[in-house]
mmCIF file of C-alpha atoms and ligand atoms in Angstrom:
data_model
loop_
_atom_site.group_PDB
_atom_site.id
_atom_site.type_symbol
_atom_site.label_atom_id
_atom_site.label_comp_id
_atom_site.label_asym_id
_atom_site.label_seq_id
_atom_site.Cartn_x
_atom_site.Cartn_y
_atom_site.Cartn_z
ATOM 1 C CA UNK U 1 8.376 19.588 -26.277
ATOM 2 C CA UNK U 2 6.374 16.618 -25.938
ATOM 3 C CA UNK U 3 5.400 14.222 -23.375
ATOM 4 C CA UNK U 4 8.577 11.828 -21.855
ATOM 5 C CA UNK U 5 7.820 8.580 -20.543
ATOM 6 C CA UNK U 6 7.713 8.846 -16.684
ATOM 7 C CA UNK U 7 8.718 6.115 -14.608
ATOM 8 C CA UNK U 8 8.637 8.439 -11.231
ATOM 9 C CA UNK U 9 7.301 6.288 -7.956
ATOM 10 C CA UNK U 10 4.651 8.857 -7.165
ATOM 11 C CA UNK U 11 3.345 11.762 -8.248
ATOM 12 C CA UNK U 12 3.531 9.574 -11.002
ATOM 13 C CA UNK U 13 2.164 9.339 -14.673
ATOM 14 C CA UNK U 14 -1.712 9.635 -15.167
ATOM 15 C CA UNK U 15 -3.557 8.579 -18.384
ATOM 16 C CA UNK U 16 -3.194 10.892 -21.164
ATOM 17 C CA UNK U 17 -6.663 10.503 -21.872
ATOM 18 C CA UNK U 18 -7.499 12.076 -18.027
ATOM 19 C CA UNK U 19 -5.465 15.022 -18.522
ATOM 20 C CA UNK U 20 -6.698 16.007 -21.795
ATOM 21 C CA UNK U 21 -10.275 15.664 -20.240
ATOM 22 C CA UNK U 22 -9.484 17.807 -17.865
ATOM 23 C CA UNK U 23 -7.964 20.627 -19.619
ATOM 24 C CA UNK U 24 -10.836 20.672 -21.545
ATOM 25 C CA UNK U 25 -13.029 20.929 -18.948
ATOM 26 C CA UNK U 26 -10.935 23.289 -17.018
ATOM 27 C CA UNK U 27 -12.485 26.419 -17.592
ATOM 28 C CA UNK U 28 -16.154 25.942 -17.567
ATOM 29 C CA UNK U 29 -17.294 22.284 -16.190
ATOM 30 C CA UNK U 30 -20.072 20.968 -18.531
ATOM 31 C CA UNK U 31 -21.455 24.189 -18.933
ATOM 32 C CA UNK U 32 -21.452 25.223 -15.061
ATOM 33 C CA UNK U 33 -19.254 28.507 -16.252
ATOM 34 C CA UNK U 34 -16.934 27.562 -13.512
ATOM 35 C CA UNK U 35 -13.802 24.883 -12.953
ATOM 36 C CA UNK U 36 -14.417 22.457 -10.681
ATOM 37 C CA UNK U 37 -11.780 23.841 -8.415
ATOM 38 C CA UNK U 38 -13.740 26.956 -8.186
ATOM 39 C CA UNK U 39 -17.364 25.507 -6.990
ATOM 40 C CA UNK U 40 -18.404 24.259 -3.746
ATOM 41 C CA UNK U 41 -18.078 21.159 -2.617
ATOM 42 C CA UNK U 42 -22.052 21.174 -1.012
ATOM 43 C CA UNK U 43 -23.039 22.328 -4.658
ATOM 44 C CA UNK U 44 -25.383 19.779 -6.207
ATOM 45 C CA UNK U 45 -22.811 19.246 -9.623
ATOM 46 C CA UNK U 46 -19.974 18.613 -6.992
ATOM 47 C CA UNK U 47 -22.269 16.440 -4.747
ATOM 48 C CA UNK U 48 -22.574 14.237 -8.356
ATOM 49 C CA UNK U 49 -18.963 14.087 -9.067
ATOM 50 C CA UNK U 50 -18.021 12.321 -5.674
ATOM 51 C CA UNK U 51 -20.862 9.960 -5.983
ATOM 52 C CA UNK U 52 -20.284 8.762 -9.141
ATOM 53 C CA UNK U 53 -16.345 8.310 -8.057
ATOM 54 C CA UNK U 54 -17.977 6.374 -5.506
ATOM 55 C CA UNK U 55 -19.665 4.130 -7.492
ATOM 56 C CA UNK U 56 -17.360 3.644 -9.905
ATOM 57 C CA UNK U 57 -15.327 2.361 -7.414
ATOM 58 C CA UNK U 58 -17.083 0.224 -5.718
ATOM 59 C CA UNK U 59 -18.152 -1.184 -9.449
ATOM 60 C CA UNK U 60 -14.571 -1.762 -9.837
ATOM 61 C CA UNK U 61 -13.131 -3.196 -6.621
ATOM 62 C CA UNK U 62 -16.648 -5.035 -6.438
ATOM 63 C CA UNK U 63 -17.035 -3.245 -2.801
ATOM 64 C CA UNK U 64 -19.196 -4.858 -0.493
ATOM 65 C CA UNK U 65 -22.163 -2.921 0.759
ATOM 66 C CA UNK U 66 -20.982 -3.259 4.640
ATOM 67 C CA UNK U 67 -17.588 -1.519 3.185
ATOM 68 C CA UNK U 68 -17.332 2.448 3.822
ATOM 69 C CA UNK U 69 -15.592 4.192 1.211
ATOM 70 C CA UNK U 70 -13.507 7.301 2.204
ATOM 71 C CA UNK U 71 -12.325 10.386 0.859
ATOM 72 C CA UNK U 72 -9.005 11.752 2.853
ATOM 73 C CA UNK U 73 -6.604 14.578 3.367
ATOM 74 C CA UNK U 74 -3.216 14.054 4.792
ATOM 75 C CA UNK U 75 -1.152 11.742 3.298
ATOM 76 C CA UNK U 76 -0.976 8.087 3.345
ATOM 77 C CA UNK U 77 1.611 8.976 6.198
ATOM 78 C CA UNK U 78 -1.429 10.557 8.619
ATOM 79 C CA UNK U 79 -3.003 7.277 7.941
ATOM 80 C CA UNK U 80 -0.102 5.358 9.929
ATOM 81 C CA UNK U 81 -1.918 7.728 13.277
ATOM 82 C CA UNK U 82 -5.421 7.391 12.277
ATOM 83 C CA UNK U 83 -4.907 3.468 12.013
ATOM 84 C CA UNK U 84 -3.788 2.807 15.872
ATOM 85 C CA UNK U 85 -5.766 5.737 16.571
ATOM 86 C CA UNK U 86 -9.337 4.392 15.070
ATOM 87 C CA UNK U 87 -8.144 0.292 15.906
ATOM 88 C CA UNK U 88 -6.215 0.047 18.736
ATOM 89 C CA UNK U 89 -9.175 -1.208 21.437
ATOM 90 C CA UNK U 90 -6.765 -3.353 23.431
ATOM 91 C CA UNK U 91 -3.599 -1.123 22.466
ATOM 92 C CA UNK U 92 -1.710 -4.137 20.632
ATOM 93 C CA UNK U 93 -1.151 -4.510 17.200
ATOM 94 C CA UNK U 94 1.159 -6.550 15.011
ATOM 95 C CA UNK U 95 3.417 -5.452 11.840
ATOM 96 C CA UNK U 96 4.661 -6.692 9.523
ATOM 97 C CA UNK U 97 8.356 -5.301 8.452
ATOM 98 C CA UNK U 98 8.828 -5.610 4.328
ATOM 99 C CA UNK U 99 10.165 -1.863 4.102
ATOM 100 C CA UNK U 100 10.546 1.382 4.550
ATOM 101 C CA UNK U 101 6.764 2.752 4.603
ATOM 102 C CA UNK U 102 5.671 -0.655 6.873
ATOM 103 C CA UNK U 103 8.537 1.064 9.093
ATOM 104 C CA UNK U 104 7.089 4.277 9.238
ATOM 105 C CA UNK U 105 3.678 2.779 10.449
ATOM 106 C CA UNK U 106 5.369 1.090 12.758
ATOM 107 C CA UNK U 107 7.555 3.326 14.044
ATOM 108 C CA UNK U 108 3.756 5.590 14.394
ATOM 109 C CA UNK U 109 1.772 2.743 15.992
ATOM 110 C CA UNK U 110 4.212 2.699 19.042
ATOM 111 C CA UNK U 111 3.565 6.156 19.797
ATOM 112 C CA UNK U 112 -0.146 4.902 20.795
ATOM 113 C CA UNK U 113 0.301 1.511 21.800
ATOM 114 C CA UNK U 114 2.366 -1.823 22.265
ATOM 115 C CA UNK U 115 3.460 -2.350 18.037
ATOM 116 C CA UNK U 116 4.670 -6.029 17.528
ATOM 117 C CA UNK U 117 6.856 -6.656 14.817
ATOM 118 C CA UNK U 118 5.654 -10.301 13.901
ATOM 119 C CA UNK U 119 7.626 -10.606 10.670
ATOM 120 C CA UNK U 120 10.691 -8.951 9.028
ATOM 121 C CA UNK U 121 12.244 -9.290 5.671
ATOM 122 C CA UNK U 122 15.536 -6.476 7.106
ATOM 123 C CA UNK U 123 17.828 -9.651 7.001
ATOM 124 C CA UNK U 124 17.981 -9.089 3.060
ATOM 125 C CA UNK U 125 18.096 -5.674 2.426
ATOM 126 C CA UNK U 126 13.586 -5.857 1.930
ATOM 127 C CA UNK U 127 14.448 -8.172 -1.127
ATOM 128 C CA UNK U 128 11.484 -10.578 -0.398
ATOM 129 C CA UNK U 129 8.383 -10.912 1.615
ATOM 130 C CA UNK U 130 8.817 -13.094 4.473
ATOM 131 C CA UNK U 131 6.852 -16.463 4.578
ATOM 132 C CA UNK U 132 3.367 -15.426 6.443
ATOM 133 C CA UNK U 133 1.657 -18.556 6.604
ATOM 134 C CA UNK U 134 1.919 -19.589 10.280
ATOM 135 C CA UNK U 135 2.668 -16.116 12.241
ATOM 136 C CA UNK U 136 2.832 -15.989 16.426
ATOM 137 C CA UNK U 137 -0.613 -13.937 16.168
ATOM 138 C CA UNK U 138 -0.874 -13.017 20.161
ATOM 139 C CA UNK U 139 -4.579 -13.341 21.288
ATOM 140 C CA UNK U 140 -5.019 -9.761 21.703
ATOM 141 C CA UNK U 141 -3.860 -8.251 18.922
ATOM 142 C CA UNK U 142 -6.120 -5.550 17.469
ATOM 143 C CA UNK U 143 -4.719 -5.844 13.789
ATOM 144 C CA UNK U 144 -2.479 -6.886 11.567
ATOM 145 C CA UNK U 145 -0.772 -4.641 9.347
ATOM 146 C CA UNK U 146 1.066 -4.881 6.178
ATOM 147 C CA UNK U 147 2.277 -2.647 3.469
ATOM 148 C CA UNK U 148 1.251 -4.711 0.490
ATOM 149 C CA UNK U 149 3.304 -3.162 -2.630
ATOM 150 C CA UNK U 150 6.543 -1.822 -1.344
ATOM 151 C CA UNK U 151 7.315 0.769 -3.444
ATOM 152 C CA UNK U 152 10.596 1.342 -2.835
ATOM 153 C CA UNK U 153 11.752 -2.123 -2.883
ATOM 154 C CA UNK U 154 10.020 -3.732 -5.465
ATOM 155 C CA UNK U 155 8.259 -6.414 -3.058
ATOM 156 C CA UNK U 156 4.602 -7.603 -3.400
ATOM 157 C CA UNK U 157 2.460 -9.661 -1.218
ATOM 158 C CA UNK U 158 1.420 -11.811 -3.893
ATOM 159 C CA UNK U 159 -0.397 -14.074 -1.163
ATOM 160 C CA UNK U 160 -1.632 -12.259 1.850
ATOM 161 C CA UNK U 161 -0.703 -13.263 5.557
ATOM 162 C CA UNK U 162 -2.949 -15.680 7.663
ATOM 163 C CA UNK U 163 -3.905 -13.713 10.587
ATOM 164 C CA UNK U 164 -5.832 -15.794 12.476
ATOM 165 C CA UNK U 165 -8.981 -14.040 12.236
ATOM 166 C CA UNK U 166 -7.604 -10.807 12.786
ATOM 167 C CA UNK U 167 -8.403 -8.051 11.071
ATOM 168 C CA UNK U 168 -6.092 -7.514 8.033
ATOM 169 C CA UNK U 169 -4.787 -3.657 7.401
ATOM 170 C CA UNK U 170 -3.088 -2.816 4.118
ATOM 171 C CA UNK U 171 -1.669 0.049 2.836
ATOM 172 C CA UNK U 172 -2.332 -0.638 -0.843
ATOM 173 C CA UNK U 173 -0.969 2.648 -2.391
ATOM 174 C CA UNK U 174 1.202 1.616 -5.016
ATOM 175 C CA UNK U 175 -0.691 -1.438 -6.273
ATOM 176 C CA UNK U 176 -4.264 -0.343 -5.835
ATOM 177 C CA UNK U 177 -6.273 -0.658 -8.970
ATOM 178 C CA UNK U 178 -3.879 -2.597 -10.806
ATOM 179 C CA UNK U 179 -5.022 -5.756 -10.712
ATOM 180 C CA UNK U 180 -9.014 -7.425 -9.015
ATOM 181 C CA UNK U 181 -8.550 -7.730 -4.833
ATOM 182 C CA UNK U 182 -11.107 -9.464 -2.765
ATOM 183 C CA UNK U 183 -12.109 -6.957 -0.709
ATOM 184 C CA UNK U 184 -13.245 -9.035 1.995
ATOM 185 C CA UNK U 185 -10.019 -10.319 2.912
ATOM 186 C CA UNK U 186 -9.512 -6.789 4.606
ATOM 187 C CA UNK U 187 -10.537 -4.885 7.533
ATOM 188 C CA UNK U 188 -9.323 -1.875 6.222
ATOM 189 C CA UNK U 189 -7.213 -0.868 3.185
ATOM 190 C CA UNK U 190 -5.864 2.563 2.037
ATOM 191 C CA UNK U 191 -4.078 4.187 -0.551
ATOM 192 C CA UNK U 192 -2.544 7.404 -1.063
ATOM 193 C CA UNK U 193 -3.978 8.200 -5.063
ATOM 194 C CA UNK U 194 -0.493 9.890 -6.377
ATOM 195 C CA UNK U 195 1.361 6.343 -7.053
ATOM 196 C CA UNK U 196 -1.580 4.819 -9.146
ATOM 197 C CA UNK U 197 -4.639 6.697 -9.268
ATOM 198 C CA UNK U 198 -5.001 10.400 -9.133
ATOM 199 C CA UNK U 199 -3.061 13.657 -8.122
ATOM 200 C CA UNK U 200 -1.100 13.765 -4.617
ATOM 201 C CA UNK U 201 -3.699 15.027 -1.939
ATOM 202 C CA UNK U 202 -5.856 12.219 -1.518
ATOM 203 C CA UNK U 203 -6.019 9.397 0.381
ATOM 204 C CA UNK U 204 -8.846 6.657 -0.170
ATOM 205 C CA UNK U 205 -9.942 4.175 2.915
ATOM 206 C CA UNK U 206 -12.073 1.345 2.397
ATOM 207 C CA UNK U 207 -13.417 0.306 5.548
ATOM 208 C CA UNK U 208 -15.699 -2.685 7.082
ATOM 209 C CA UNK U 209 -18.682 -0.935 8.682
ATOM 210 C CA UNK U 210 -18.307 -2.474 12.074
ATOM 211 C CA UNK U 211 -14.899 -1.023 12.622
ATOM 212 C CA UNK U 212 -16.041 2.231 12.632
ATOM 213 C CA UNK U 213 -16.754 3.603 16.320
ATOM 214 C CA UNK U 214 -16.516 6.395 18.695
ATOM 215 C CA UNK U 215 -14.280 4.495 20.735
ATOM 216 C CA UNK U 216 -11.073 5.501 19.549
ATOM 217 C CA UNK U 217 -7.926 6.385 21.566
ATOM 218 C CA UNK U 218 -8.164 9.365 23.901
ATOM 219 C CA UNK U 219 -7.060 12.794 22.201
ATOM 220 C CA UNK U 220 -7.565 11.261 18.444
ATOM 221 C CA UNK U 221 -8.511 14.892 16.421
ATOM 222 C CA UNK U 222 -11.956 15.075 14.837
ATOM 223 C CA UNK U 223 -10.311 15.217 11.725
ATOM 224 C CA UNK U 224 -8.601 11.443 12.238
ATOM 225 C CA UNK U 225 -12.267 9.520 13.272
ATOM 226 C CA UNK U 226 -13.057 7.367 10.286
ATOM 227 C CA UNK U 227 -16.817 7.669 11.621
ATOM 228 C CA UNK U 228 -17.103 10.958 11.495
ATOM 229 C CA UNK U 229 -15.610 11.026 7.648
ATOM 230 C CA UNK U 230 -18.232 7.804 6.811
ATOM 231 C CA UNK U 231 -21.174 9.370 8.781
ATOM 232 C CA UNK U 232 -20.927 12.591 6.699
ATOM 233 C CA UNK U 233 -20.174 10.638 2.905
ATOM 234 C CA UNK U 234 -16.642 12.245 3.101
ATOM 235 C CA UNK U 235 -17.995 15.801 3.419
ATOM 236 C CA UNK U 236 -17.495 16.164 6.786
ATOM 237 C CA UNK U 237 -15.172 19.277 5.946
ATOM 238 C CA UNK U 238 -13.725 20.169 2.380
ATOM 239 C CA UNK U 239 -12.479 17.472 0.987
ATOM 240 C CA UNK U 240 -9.616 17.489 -1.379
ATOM 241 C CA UNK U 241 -12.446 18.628 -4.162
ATOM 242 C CA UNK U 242 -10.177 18.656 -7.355
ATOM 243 C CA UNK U 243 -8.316 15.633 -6.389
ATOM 244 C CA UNK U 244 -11.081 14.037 -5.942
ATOM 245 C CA UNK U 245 -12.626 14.616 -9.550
ATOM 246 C CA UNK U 246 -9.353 13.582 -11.412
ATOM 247 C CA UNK U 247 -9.346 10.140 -9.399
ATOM 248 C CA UNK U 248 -13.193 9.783 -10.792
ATOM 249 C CA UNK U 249 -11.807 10.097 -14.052
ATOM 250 C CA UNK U 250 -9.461 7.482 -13.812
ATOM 251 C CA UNK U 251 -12.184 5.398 -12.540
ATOM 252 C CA UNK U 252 -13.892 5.703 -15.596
ATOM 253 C CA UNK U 253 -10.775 5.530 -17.900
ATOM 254 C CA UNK U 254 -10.582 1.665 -15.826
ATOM 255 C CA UNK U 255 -13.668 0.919 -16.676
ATOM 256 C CA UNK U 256 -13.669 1.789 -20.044
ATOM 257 C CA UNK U 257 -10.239 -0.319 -20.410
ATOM 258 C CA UNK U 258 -12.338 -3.157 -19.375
ATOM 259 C CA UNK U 259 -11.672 -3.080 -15.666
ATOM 260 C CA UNK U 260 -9.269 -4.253 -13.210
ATOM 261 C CA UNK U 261 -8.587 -7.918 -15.126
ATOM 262 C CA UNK U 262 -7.800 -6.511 -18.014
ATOM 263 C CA UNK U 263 -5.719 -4.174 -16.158
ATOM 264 C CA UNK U 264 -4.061 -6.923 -14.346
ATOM 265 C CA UNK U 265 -3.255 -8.567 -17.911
ATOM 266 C CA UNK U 266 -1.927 -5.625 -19.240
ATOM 267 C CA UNK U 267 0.161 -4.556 -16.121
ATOM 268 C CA UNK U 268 1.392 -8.610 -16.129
ATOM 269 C CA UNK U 269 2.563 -8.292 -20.326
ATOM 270 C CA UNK U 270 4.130 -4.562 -19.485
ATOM 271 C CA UNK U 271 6.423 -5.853 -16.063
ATOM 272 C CA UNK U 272 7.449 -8.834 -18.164
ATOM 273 C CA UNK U 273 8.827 -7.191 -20.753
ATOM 274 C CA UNK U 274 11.351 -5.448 -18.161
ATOM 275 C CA UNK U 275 12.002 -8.570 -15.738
ATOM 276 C CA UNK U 276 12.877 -11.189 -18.973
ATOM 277 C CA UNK U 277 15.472 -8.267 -20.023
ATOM 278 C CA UNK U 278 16.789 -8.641 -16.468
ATOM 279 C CA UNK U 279 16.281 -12.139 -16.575
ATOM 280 C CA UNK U 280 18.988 -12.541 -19.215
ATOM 281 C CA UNK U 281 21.129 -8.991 -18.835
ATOM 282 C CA UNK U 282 24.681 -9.437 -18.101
ATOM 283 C CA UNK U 283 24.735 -5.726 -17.510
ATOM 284 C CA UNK U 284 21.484 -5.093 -15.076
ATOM 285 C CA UNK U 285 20.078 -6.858 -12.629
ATOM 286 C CA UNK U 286 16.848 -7.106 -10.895
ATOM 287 C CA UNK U 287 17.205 -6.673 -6.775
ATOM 288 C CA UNK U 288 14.169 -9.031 -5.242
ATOM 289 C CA UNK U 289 13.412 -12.364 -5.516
ATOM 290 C CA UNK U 290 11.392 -13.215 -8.495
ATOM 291 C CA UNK U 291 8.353 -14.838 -6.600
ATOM 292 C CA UNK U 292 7.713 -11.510 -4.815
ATOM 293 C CA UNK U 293 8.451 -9.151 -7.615
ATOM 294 C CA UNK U 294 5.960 -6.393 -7.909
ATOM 295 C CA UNK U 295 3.951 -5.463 -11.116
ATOM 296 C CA UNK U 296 4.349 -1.625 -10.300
ATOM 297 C CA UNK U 297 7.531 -0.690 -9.195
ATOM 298 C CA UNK U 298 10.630 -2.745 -10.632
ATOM 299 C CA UNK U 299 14.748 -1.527 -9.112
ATOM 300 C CA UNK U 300 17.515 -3.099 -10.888
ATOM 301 C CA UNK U 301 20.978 -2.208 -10.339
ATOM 302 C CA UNK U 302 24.432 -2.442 -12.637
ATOM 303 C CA UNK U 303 26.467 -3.542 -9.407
ATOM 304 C CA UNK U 304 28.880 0.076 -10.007
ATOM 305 C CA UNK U 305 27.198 3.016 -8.835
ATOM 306 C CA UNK U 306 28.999 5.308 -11.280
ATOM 307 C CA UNK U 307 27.713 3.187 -13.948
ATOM 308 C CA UNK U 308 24.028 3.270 -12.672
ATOM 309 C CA UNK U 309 24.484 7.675 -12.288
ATOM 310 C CA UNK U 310 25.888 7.215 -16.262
ATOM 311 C CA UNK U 311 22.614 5.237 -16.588
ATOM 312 C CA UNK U 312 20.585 7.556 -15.102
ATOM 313 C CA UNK U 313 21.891 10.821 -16.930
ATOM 314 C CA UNK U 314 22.063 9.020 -20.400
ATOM 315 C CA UNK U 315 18.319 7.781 -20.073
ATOM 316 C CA UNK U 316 17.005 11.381 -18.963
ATOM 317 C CA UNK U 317 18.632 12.653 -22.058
ATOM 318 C CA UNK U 318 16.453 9.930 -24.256
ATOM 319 C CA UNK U 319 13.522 10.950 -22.479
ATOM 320 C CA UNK U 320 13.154 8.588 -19.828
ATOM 321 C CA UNK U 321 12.758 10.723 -17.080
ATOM 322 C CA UNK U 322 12.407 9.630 -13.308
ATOM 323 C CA UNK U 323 14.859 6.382 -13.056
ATOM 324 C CA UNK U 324 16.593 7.010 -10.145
ATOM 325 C CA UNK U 325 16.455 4.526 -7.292
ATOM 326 C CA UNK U 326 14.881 5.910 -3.813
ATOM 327 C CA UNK U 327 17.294 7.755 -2.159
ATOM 328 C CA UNK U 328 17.826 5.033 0.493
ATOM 329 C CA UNK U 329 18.526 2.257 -1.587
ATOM 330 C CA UNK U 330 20.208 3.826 -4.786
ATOM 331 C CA UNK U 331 20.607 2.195 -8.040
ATOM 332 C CA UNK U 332 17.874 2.388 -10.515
ATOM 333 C CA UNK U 333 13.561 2.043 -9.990
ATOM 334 C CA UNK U 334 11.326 1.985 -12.911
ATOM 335 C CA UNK U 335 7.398 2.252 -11.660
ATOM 336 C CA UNK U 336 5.468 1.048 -14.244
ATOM 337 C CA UNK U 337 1.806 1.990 -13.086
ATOM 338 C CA UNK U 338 -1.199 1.568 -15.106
ATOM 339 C CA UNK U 339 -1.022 4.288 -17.115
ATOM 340 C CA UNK U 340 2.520 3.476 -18.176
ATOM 341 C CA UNK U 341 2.014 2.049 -22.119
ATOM 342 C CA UNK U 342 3.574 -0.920 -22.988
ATOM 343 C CA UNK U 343 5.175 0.871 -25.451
ATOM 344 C CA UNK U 344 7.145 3.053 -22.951
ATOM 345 C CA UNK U 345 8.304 -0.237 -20.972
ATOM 346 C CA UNK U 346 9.827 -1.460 -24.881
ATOM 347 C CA UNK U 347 11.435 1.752 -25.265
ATOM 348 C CA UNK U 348 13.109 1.812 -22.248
ATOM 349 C CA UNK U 349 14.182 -1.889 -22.870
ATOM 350 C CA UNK U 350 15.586 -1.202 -26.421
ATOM 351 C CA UNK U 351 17.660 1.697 -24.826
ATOM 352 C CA UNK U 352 19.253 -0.739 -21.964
ATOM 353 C CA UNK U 353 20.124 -2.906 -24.520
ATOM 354 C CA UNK U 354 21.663 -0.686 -26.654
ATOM 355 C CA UNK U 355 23.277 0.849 -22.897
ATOM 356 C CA UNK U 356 24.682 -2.446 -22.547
ATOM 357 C CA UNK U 357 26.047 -3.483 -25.562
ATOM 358 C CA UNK U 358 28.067 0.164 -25.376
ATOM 359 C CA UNK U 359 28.988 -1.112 -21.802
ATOM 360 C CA UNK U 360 30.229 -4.749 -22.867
HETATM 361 C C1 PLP D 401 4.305 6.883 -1.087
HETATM 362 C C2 PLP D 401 3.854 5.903 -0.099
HETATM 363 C C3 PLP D 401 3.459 6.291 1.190
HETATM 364 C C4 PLP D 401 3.555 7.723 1.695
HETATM 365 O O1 PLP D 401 2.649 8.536 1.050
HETATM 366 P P1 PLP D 401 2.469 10.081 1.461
HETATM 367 O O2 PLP D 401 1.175 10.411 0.773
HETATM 368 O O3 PLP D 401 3.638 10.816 0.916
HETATM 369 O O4 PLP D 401 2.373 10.166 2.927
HETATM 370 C C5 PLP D 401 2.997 5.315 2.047
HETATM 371 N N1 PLP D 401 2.914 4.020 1.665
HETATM 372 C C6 PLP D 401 3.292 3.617 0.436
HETATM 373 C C7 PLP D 401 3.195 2.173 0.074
HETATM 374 C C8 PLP D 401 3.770 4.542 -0.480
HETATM 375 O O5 PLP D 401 4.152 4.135 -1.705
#
């Protein structure tokens, strides 16, 4: 059997290219005799294969030299602790509410401190991103937070809030890499790889160098201090070592696509393909407003939910695998991440239509 086209929210599809690379290089890395899950991480080829992913990075996000780049374990969920753990000075920070993983962080940040919800888009089932432009940004807030992509809903921050000269936080993991950011913009941002970049078990922080400090909130575990992680180049302990390389890969495989505009123009062409069909389907319908639709992660519904399960079933058998809205919302969610192919978006339009015409 060959390979399906994968629209799954995360793990999620990684360039052919990548895995083909690596599976070559599986049992003996460039002539080491050894896989690179087998070697240490203090070795000098290993100590080479997190720098360059470094670099490569910061070629591609254009990284500021007063940014920290991080290497994590734990999930992108640890990350809602570490944030109030590492940010929190005056125990006040602000949220804001476009979904179900901005929830979570919220939810997290009140276990440390005094979590402000300064904006909310709950009213309409997530379906938009509240208008940020003028928020009631208390004096001592610590931080603003936002989830930028919402993967589940389909939202996107396609303008990001004005927070008064507060630091900006941003969970970036479904969007990061697809398109240029201004890195600048952000105190911190973070993304867990498996929606857009690498293998689940890695978690990258970009960080301005001023934010990191010992003072942190009493009790926060070794393990959860940013400055320990950016004092010791993400080797602090063993890092998630294979991960790791397979993101590096994908750096490249950017790179040698042309980078992240090109990658934005691509990802732009692919998501319209799928939102014109939507657009003009009397069968399926997109589910968020179309200013604030996201590039990466696109749920549509039929309005019957036996007819979206038919959907579902008949698509799997065509080898579209993965459709299946999140559990909490239902219906159906295609994620089309950058190493979707255009081609696979096409396919999967050519089979609604057909699905629909059956359906008239
Ligand atoms: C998937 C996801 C998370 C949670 O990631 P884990 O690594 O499973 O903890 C958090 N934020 C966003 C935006 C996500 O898409």
């Amino acid at each position: 059997m060959g390979r399906i086209y994968n629209f799954s929210a995360g793990p999620a599809v990684l360039p052919e290219e990548v895995l083909q690379e690596a599976a070559a290089e599986m049992m003996d890395y460039q002539g080491c005799g050894m896989s690179v899950m087998e070697m240490s991480h203090r070795s000098k080829v290993y100590d080479k294969i997190i720098k360059d992913a470094e670099q490569d990075l910061r070629d591609l996000l254009n990284i500021p030299d007063n940014y920290k780049v991080l290497f994590l374990q734990g999930g992108a969920s640890l990350i809602f602790a570490s944030v109030p753990m590492n940010l929190m000075k005056n125990r006040k920070a602000g949220y804001i509410l476009t979904g179900q993983w901005a929830k979570k962080a919220f939810a997290e940040a009140k276990i440390y401190g005094e979590a402000i919800e300064l904006a909310s888009s709950a009213d309409k089932t997530f379906s938009y991103i509240p208008d940020c432009s003028d928020l009631d940004i208390p004096e001592d807030l610590d931080y603003v937070y936002i989830c930028e992509n919402n993967t589940i809903y389909g939202t996107k921050f396609h303008k990001l809030p004005n927070t008064k000269g507060k630091i900006l936080v941003s969970d970036v993991s479904s969007c990061f890499l697809s398109e240029p950011i201004d890195v600048t913009k952000y105190g911190m941002l973070y993304a867990g790889v498996q929606k857009n970049v690498g293998p689940a078990g890695v978690q990258i922080v970009i960080i301005r160098e001023d934010l990191l400090t010992d003072d942190v909130l009493p009790y926060t575990p070794t393990m959860m201090k940013y400055k320990i992680h950016a004092d010791n180049e993400s080797l602090y302990n063993t890092p998630p070592c294979y991960g790791i390389y397979i993101c590096g890969k994908v750096f490249k495989w950017i790179k040698a696509m042309g980078g992240l505009e090109v990658m934005k123009k691509r990802n732009e062409e692919k998501a319209k393909v799928l939102y014109d069909f939507l657009d003009q389907s009397k069968l399926f319908k997109g589910t968020v407003v179309p200013e604030d639709r996201s590039l990466m992660n696109v749920p549509f519904v039929t309005g019957d939910e036996a007819l979206d399960a038919e959907f579902i079933a008949a698509a799997k058998a065509a080898g579209f695998e993965n459709l299946k809205g999140h559990r909490t919302v239902g219906g159906m969610r295609a994620s089309i991440y950058n190493a979707m192919p255009k081609e696979g978006v096409e396919k999967l339009v050519a089979f609604m239509k057909k699905f629909e015409e059956e359906h008239a």
